[in-house]
Amino acid sequence: MPFATTRDGVEIFYKDWGPKDAPAIMFHHGWPLSADDWDTQMLFFLANGYRVVAHDRRGHGRSSQVWDGHTMDNYAADAFAVVEALDLRGVVHIGHSTGGGEVARYVAKFGEPAGRVAKAVLVSAVPPLMVKTEANPGGLPIEVFDGFRKALADNRAQFFLDVPTGPFYGYNREGAKIDEGVIQNWWRQGMMGSAKAHYDGIKAFSETDQSEDLKAISVPTLVLHGEDDQIVPIGASARESIKLLPSGTLKTYPGFGHGMLTVNADILNADLLAFVKS
């Protein structure tokens, strides 16, 4: 399996599909998943003539299960290790949820002046800040994230069934068409990773203020968010992010939930392709 090595010695697994001279798209997955969560998008863009790359964040999927370094800074540096190893340039970076935070930090920190970044897409993404603070009154109370930590520490396997069965894909909504394969695939990806990485990752995705990252992104940026997102509520995320992005476009989806890239892939893929080609 292909791996890139970070500057602090972590082995990062990645997938690299398609012609090396094709325009490249790099995908950044959400918590607590892996590069596999992008399979539908990767096959779609591969069929449309693109080179597609996705990696497992440290402690997730097939990457090294190191006990420390589970911060947004290191997540971005891990992604850069893959970009350096493959010498990718002019890349469109697409991130979902925590991966959206990773993209924002990556583009702000590594995007200029090397010309490695062409565009960015933040899908159901956590920026600018998830947790409620005095300066961020629309965020979620810290008790919500403390509850995540307790559920993970008490019984991670059950917690990783409860999340996709319920709010992640909107399967707890009346009339929802439940796909057991989607639930099992979410569980499979989550359980491949490290409990320590997942535990520490909750702090990374909820308490990292990325306001300055967003302000620093100069490339065209598309923000996509479901209006019924029960994991990352749209009011404190996408609707605030668009105010900070110098060159941002916001598109929202009535009734769509957090996992819309999977359960509404036909619609999302078409919108992503239109932006990438624009």
mmCIF file of C-alpha atoms in Angstrom:
data_model
loop_
_atom_site.group_PDB
_atom_site.id
_atom_site.type_symbol
_atom_site.label_atom_id
_atom_site.label_comp_id
_atom_site.label_asym_id
_atom_site.label_seq_id
_atom_site.Cartn_x
_atom_site.Cartn_y
_atom_site.Cartn_z
ATOM 1 C CA MET A 1 0.000 0.000 0.000
ATOM 2 C CA PRO A 2 1.276 3.509 -0.764
ATOM 3 C CA PHE A 3 2.287 5.727 2.151
ATOM 4 C CA ALA A 4 3.755 9.186 2.571
ATOM 5 C CA THR A 5 5.892 9.960 5.619
ATOM 6 C CA THR A 6 5.294 13.169 7.547
ATOM 7 C CA ARG A 7 8.068 15.268 9.055
ATOM 8 C CA ASP A 8 7.309 13.776 12.469
ATOM 9 C CA GLY A 9 7.531 10.230 11.136
ATOM 10 C CA VAL A 10 3.850 9.321 10.702
ATOM 11 C CA GLU A 11 2.948 7.003 7.812
ATOM 12 C CA ILE A 12 -0.048 8.391 5.903
ATOM 13 C CA PHE A 13 -1.904 5.998 3.608
ATOM 14 C CA TYR A 14 -3.211 7.430 0.343
ATOM 15 C CA LYS A 15 -4.998 6.457 -2.849
ATOM 16 C CA ASP A 16 -3.860 7.946 -6.164
ATOM 17 C CA TRP A 17 -6.002 7.044 -9.162
ATOM 18 C CA GLY A 18 -5.893 8.328 -12.726
ATOM 19 C CA PRO A 19 -3.412 9.741 -15.261
ATOM 20 C CA LYS A 20 -0.534 11.629 -13.655
ATOM 21 C CA ASP A 21 -0.917 14.501 -16.137
ATOM 22 C CA ALA A 22 -4.672 14.945 -15.517
ATOM 23 C CA PRO A 23 -5.971 17.815 -13.356
ATOM 24 C CA ALA A 24 -5.875 16.668 -9.743
ATOM 25 C CA ILE A 25 -8.536 16.656 -7.043
ATOM 26 C CA MET A 26 -7.651 15.795 -3.439
ATOM 27 C CA PHE A 27 -10.300 14.660 -0.980
ATOM 28 C CA HIS A 28 -10.159 15.126 2.809
ATOM 29 C CA HIS A 29 -12.436 12.861 4.862
ATOM 30 C CA GLY A 30 -14.502 13.570 7.963
ATOM 31 C CA TRP A 31 -14.282 12.234 11.517
ATOM 32 C CA PRO A 32 -13.897 9.300 12.281
ATOM 33 C CA LEU A 33 -13.781 7.890 8.771
ATOM 34 C CA SER A 34 -11.179 7.256 6.068
ATOM 35 C CA ALA A 35 -10.400 7.856 2.424
ATOM 36 C CA ASP A 36 -12.967 5.152 1.631
ATOM 37 C CA ASP A 37 -15.752 7.606 2.376
ATOM 38 C CA TRP A 38 -14.874 9.324 -0.921
ATOM 39 C CA ASP A 39 -15.109 6.249 -3.154
ATOM 40 C CA THR A 40 -18.256 7.441 -4.932
ATOM 41 C CA GLN A 41 -16.756 10.854 -5.683
ATOM 42 C CA MET A 42 -13.393 9.409 -6.685
ATOM 43 C CA LEU A 43 -14.947 7.012 -9.193
ATOM 44 C CA PHE A 44 -17.142 9.819 -10.544
ATOM 45 C CA PHE A 45 -14.281 12.254 -11.105
ATOM 46 C CA LEU A 46 -12.003 9.525 -12.434
ATOM 47 C CA ALA A 47 -14.643 8.779 -15.067
ATOM 48 C CA ASN A 48 -14.680 12.479 -15.931
ATOM 49 C CA GLY A 49 -10.963 12.582 -16.690
ATOM 50 C CA TYR A 50 -9.443 13.694 -13.391
ATOM 51 C CA ARG A 51 -6.645 12.380 -11.221
ATOM 52 C CA VAL A 52 -8.086 11.726 -7.759
ATOM 53 C CA VAL A 53 -6.201 11.484 -4.482
ATOM 54 C CA ALA A 54 -7.447 10.762 -0.959
ATOM 55 C CA HIS A 55 -5.619 9.935 2.256
ATOM 56 C CA ASP A 56 -6.359 8.538 5.702
ATOM 57 C CA ARG A 57 -5.727 11.148 8.383
ATOM 58 C CA ARG A 58 -3.235 10.137 11.100
ATOM 59 C CA GLY A 59 -4.804 7.606 13.449
ATOM 60 C CA HIS A 60 -7.589 6.905 10.942
ATOM 61 C CA GLY A 61 -8.045 4.088 8.464
ATOM 62 C CA ARG A 62 -4.740 2.550 7.397
ATOM 63 C CA SER A 63 -2.451 5.370 8.545
ATOM 64 C CA SER A 64 -0.204 5.059 11.595
ATOM 65 C CA GLN A 65 -2.088 4.865 14.882
ATOM 66 C CA VAL A 66 0.147 7.335 16.683
ATOM 67 C CA TRP A 67 -1.032 8.382 20.128
ATOM 68 C CA ASP A 68 -0.418 12.132 19.741
ATOM 69 C CA GLY A 69 -0.519 14.998 17.255
ATOM 70 C CA HIS A 70 -4.256 14.906 16.596
ATOM 71 C CA THR A 71 -4.629 18.614 15.864
ATOM 72 C CA MET A 72 -5.784 20.641 12.883
ATOM 73 C CA ASP A 73 -2.208 21.828 12.309
ATOM 74 C CA ASN A 74 -0.958 18.263 12.033
ATOM 75 C CA TYR A 75 -3.933 17.208 9.925
ATOM 76 C CA ALA A 76 -2.995 19.890 7.399
ATOM 77 C CA ALA A 77 0.678 18.925 7.556
ATOM 78 C CA ASP A 78 -0.243 15.265 6.969
ATOM 79 C CA ALA A 79 -2.111 16.267 3.820
ATOM 80 C CA PHE A 80 0.878 18.321 2.695
ATOM 81 C CA ALA A 81 3.114 15.273 3.105
ATOM 82 C CA VAL A 82 0.967 13.473 0.531
ATOM 83 C CA VAL A 83 0.975 16.491 -1.797
ATOM 84 C CA GLU A 84 4.775 16.710 -1.558
ATOM 85 C CA ALA A 85 5.237 12.976 -2.107
ATOM 86 C CA LEU A 86 3.148 13.118 -5.284
ATOM 87 C CA ASP A 87 4.351 16.625 -6.278
ATOM 88 C CA LEU A 88 0.777 17.745 -6.869
ATOM 89 C CA ARG A 89 0.165 21.263 -8.216
ATOM 90 C CA GLY A 90 -2.921 23.250 -9.138
ATOM 91 C CA VAL A 91 -5.063 20.929 -7.017
ATOM 92 C CA VAL A 92 -8.733 21.331 -6.111
ATOM 93 C CA HIS A 93 -9.064 20.397 -2.428
ATOM 94 C CA ILE A 94 -12.456 19.076 -1.291
ATOM 95 C CA GLY A 95 -13.108 18.459 2.405
ATOM 96 C CA HIS A 96 -16.092 17.070 4.273
ATOM 97 C CA SER A 97 -16.876 17.948 7.906
ATOM 98 C CA THR A 98 -13.577 17.757 9.838
ATOM 99 C CA GLY A 99 -11.947 17.383 6.435
ATOM 100 C CA GLY A 100 -13.356 20.801 5.588
ATOM 101 C CA GLY A 101 -11.487 22.202 8.561
ATOM 102 C CA GLU A 102 -8.391 20.382 7.348
ATOM 103 C CA VAL A 103 -8.778 21.968 3.905
ATOM 104 C CA ALA A 104 -9.195 25.445 5.383
ATOM 105 C CA ARG A 105 -6.043 25.065 7.503
ATOM 106 C CA TYR A 106 -4.156 23.439 4.615
ATOM 107 C CA VAL A 107 -4.974 26.155 2.077
ATOM 108 C CA ALA A 108 -4.259 28.936 4.562
ATOM 109 C CA LYS A 109 -0.927 27.408 5.600
ATOM 110 C CA PHE A 110 0.395 25.607 2.521
ATOM 111 C CA GLY A 111 -1.519 26.992 -0.456
ATOM 112 C CA GLU A 112 0.664 29.974 -1.271
ATOM 113 C CA PRO A 113 2.938 30.942 -2.880
ATOM 114 C CA ALA A 114 3.786 27.552 -4.380
ATOM 115 C CA GLY A 115 0.718 27.491 -6.640
ATOM 116 C CA ARG A 116 -0.297 24.087 -5.370
ATOM 117 C CA VAL A 117 -3.956 25.018 -4.772
ATOM 118 C CA ALA A 118 -6.397 25.963 -7.533
ATOM 119 C CA LYS A 119 -9.719 25.908 -5.654
ATOM 120 C CA ALA A 120 -11.259 24.698 -2.411
ATOM 121 C CA VAL A 121 -14.583 23.135 -1.466
ATOM 122 C CA LEU A 122 -15.935 22.922 2.082
ATOM 123 C CA VAL A 123 -18.786 20.406 2.394
ATOM 124 C CA SER A 124 -20.781 20.205 5.643
ATOM 125 C CA ALA A 125 -17.621 21.641 7.146
ATOM 126 C CA VAL A 126 -16.813 22.518 10.750
ATOM 127 C CA PRO A 127 -15.310 26.037 10.322
ATOM 128 C CA PRO A 128 -15.237 28.622 11.597
ATOM 129 C CA LEU A 129 -15.845 27.213 15.129
ATOM 130 C CA MET A 130 -18.258 24.580 16.400
ATOM 131 C CA VAL A 131 -18.170 25.070 20.166
ATOM 132 C CA LYS A 132 -20.163 27.816 21.843
ATOM 133 C CA THR A 133 -18.074 30.613 23.366
ATOM 134 C CA GLU A 134 -18.699 34.186 24.397
ATOM 135 C CA ALA A 135 -17.484 35.281 20.975
ATOM 136 C CA ASN A 136 -19.352 32.448 19.222
ATOM 137 C CA PRO A 137 -22.803 32.355 20.843
ATOM 138 C CA GLY A 138 -24.323 30.339 18.004
ATOM 139 C CA GLY A 139 -22.071 27.340 18.606
ATOM 140 C CA LEU A 140 -22.927 24.096 20.346
ATOM 141 C CA PRO A 141 -22.385 23.822 24.121
ATOM 142 C CA ILE A 142 -19.197 22.069 25.228
ATOM 143 C CA GLU A 143 -21.423 19.484 26.925
ATOM 144 C CA VAL A 144 -22.367 18.155 23.479
ATOM 145 C CA PHE A 145 -18.761 17.310 22.726
ATOM 146 C CA ASP A 146 -18.165 16.002 26.245
ATOM 147 C CA GLY A 147 -21.057 13.642 25.521
ATOM 148 C CA PHE A 148 -19.322 12.467 22.340
ATOM 149 C CA ARG A 149 -16.152 11.755 24.302
ATOM 150 C CA LYS A 150 -18.005 9.818 26.993
ATOM 151 C CA ALA A 151 -19.941 7.739 24.459
ATOM 152 C CA LEU A 152 -16.739 6.924 22.589
ATOM 153 C CA ALA A 153 -14.825 5.978 25.722
ATOM 154 C CA ASP A 154 -17.687 3.918 27.165
ATOM 155 C CA ASN A 155 -18.560 1.894 24.048
ATOM 156 C CA ARG A 156 -17.056 3.087 20.780
ATOM 157 C CA ALA A 157 -18.526 0.237 18.742
ATOM 158 C CA GLN A 158 -22.086 1.105 19.798
ATOM 159 C CA PHE A 159 -21.518 4.854 19.440
ATOM 160 C CA PHE A 160 -20.277 4.248 15.902
ATOM 161 C CA LEU A 161 -23.550 2.492 15.125
ATOM 162 C CA ASP A 162 -25.741 5.111 16.778
ATOM 163 C CA VAL A 163 -24.280 8.047 14.818
ATOM 164 C CA PRO A 164 -24.867 6.763 11.248
ATOM 165 C CA THR A 165 -28.152 5.076 12.186
ATOM 166 C CA GLY A 166 -29.458 8.396 13.458
ATOM 167 C CA PRO A 167 -28.369 11.982 12.817
ATOM 168 C CA PHE A 168 -25.410 11.623 10.435
ATOM 169 C CA TYR A 169 -27.478 10.651 7.394
ATOM 170 C CA GLY A 170 -30.818 11.929 8.671
ATOM 171 C CA TYR A 171 -32.048 8.372 9.111
ATOM 172 C CA ASN A 172 -33.847 9.518 12.267
ATOM 173 C CA ARG A 173 -36.146 11.721 10.199
ATOM 174 C CA GLU A 174 -39.693 10.547 9.422
ATOM 175 C CA GLY A 175 -39.901 8.849 6.039
ATOM 176 C CA ALA A 176 -36.135 8.435 5.628
ATOM 177 C CA LYS A 177 -35.064 5.571 3.366
ATOM 178 C CA ILE A 178 -32.511 3.720 5.473
ATOM 179 C CA ASP A 179 -29.596 1.987 3.762
ATOM 180 C CA GLU A 180 -28.023 -0.625 6.045
ATOM 181 C CA GLY A 181 -24.959 -0.869 3.825
ATOM 182 C CA VAL A 182 -24.238 2.828 4.335
ATOM 183 C CA ILE A 183 -24.516 2.398 8.115
ATOM 184 C CA GLN A 184 -22.244 -0.639 8.135
ATOM 185 C CA ASN A 185 -19.675 1.079 5.918
ATOM 186 C CA TRP A 186 -19.550 4.057 8.297
ATOM 187 C CA TRP A 187 -19.036 1.643 11.231
ATOM 188 C CA ARG A 188 -16.371 -0.293 9.322
ATOM 189 C CA GLN A 189 -14.370 2.830 8.551
ATOM 190 C CA GLY A 190 -14.651 4.166 12.070
ATOM 191 C CA MET A 191 -13.575 0.944 13.748
ATOM 192 C CA MET A 192 -10.492 0.694 11.500
ATOM 193 C CA GLY A 193 -9.052 3.737 13.225
ATOM 194 C CA SER A 194 -7.637 4.456 16.654
ATOM 195 C CA ALA A 195 -9.899 5.248 19.600
ATOM 196 C CA LYS A 196 -7.253 7.697 20.861
ATOM 197 C CA ALA A 197 -7.177 9.552 17.539
ATOM 198 C CA HIS A 198 -10.953 9.706 17.474
ATOM 199 C CA TYR A 199 -11.148 10.894 21.090
ATOM 200 C CA ASP A 200 -8.595 13.661 20.550
ATOM 201 C CA GLY A 201 -10.130 14.515 17.194
ATOM 202 C CA ILE A 202 -13.320 15.679 18.902
ATOM 203 C CA LYS A 203 -11.392 18.557 20.467
ATOM 204 C CA ALA A 204 -9.677 19.311 17.152
ATOM 205 C CA PHE A 205 -12.887 19.602 15.146
ATOM 206 C CA SER A 206 -14.954 21.359 17.805
ATOM 207 C CA GLU A 207 -12.570 23.774 19.516
ATOM 208 C CA THR A 208 -10.281 24.954 16.707
ATOM 209 C CA ASP A 209 -11.180 28.510 15.724
ATOM 210 C CA GLN A 210 -10.575 28.732 11.968
ATOM 211 C CA SER A 211 -11.792 32.251 11.362
ATOM 212 C CA GLU A 212 -8.317 33.419 10.363
ATOM 213 C CA ASP A 213 -7.861 30.416 8.078
ATOM 214 C CA LEU A 214 -10.984 31.341 6.167
ATOM 215 C CA LYS A 215 -9.905 34.962 5.825
ATOM 216 C CA ALA A 216 -6.557 33.814 4.412
ATOM 217 C CA ILE A 217 -8.011 31.679 1.597
ATOM 218 C CA SER A 218 -7.614 33.648 -1.621
ATOM 219 C CA VAL A 219 -8.603 30.947 -4.138
ATOM 220 C CA PRO A 220 -12.237 30.456 -5.252
ATOM 221 C CA THR A 221 -14.017 28.493 -2.527
ATOM 222 C CA LEU A 222 -17.356 26.701 -2.707
ATOM 223 C CA VAL A 223 -19.263 26.103 0.528
ATOM 224 C CA LEU A 224 -21.912 23.363 0.371
ATOM 225 C CA HIS A 225 -24.157 22.575 3.334
ATOM 226 C CA GLY A 226 -27.386 20.730 4.047
ATOM 227 C CA GLU A 227 -30.046 22.817 5.745
ATOM 228 C CA ASP A 228 -31.016 19.843 7.942
ATOM 229 C CA ASP A 229 -27.474 19.035 9.074
ATOM 230 C CA GLN A 230 -27.833 17.659 12.612
ATOM 231 C CA ILE A 231 -24.096 17.170 13.160
ATOM 232 C CA VAL A 232 -22.703 20.542 12.024
ATOM 233 C CA PRO A 233 -25.643 22.963 12.155
ATOM 234 C CA ILE A 234 -25.592 25.304 9.187
ATOM 235 C CA GLY A 235 -26.166 28.519 11.137
ATOM 236 C CA ALA A 236 -22.882 28.498 13.018
ATOM 237 C CA SER A 237 -20.833 26.953 10.210
ATOM 238 C CA ALA A 238 -21.512 27.597 6.526
ATOM 239 C CA ARG A 239 -23.501 30.784 7.066
ATOM 240 C CA GLU A 240 -20.643 32.210 9.152
ATOM 241 C CA SER A 241 -17.862 30.868 6.916
ATOM 242 C CA ILE A 242 -19.189 32.607 3.844
ATOM 243 C CA LYS A 243 -18.894 35.948 5.635
ATOM 244 C CA LEU A 244 -15.162 35.394 6.130
ATOM 245 C CA LEU A 245 -14.103 33.931 2.778
ATOM 246 C CA PRO A 246 -12.669 36.534 0.357
ATOM 247 C CA SER A 247 -13.819 34.569 -2.706
ATOM 248 C CA GLY A 248 -16.549 32.262 -1.465
ATOM 249 C CA THR A 249 -19.821 30.954 -2.883
ATOM 250 C CA LEU A 250 -22.483 29.337 -0.687
ATOM 251 C CA LYS A 251 -24.961 26.714 -1.880
ATOM 252 C CA THR A 252 -27.393 25.106 0.552
ATOM 253 C CA TYR A 253 -29.709 22.121 0.200
ATOM 254 C CA PRO A 254 -33.143 22.089 1.856
ATOM 255 C CA GLY A 255 -33.751 18.853 3.759
ATOM 256 C CA PHE A 256 -30.255 17.456 3.220
ATOM 257 C CA GLY A 257 -28.260 16.169 6.187
ATOM 258 C CA HIS A 258 -24.621 15.869 7.142
ATOM 259 C CA GLY A 259 -23.919 12.779 5.052
ATOM 260 C CA MET A 260 -25.363 14.214 1.852
ATOM 261 C CA LEU A 261 -22.238 13.349 -0.154
ATOM 262 C CA THR A 262 -23.218 9.703 0.255
ATOM 263 C CA VAL A 263 -27.013 9.663 0.240
ATOM 264 C CA ASN A 264 -27.409 12.510 -2.279
ATOM 265 C CA ALA A 265 -24.266 11.803 -4.293
ATOM 266 C CA ASP A 266 -25.875 12.344 -7.704
ATOM 267 C CA ILE A 267 -26.774 15.936 -6.855
ATOM 268 C CA LEU A 268 -23.569 16.752 -4.980
ATOM 269 C CA ASN A 269 -21.290 15.236 -7.608
ATOM 270 C CA ALA A 270 -22.881 17.298 -10.365
ATOM 271 C CA ASP A 271 -22.462 20.496 -8.358
ATOM 272 C CA LEU A 272 -18.860 19.657 -7.488
ATOM 273 C CA LEU A 273 -18.028 18.944 -11.127
ATOM 274 C CA ALA A 274 -19.595 22.212 -12.266
ATOM 275 C CA PHE A 275 -17.457 24.155 -9.785
ATOM 276 C CA VAL A 276 -14.253 22.274 -10.616
ATOM 277 C CA LYS A 277 -14.775 22.920 -14.324
ATOM 278 C CA SER A 278 -15.743 26.591 -13.921
#
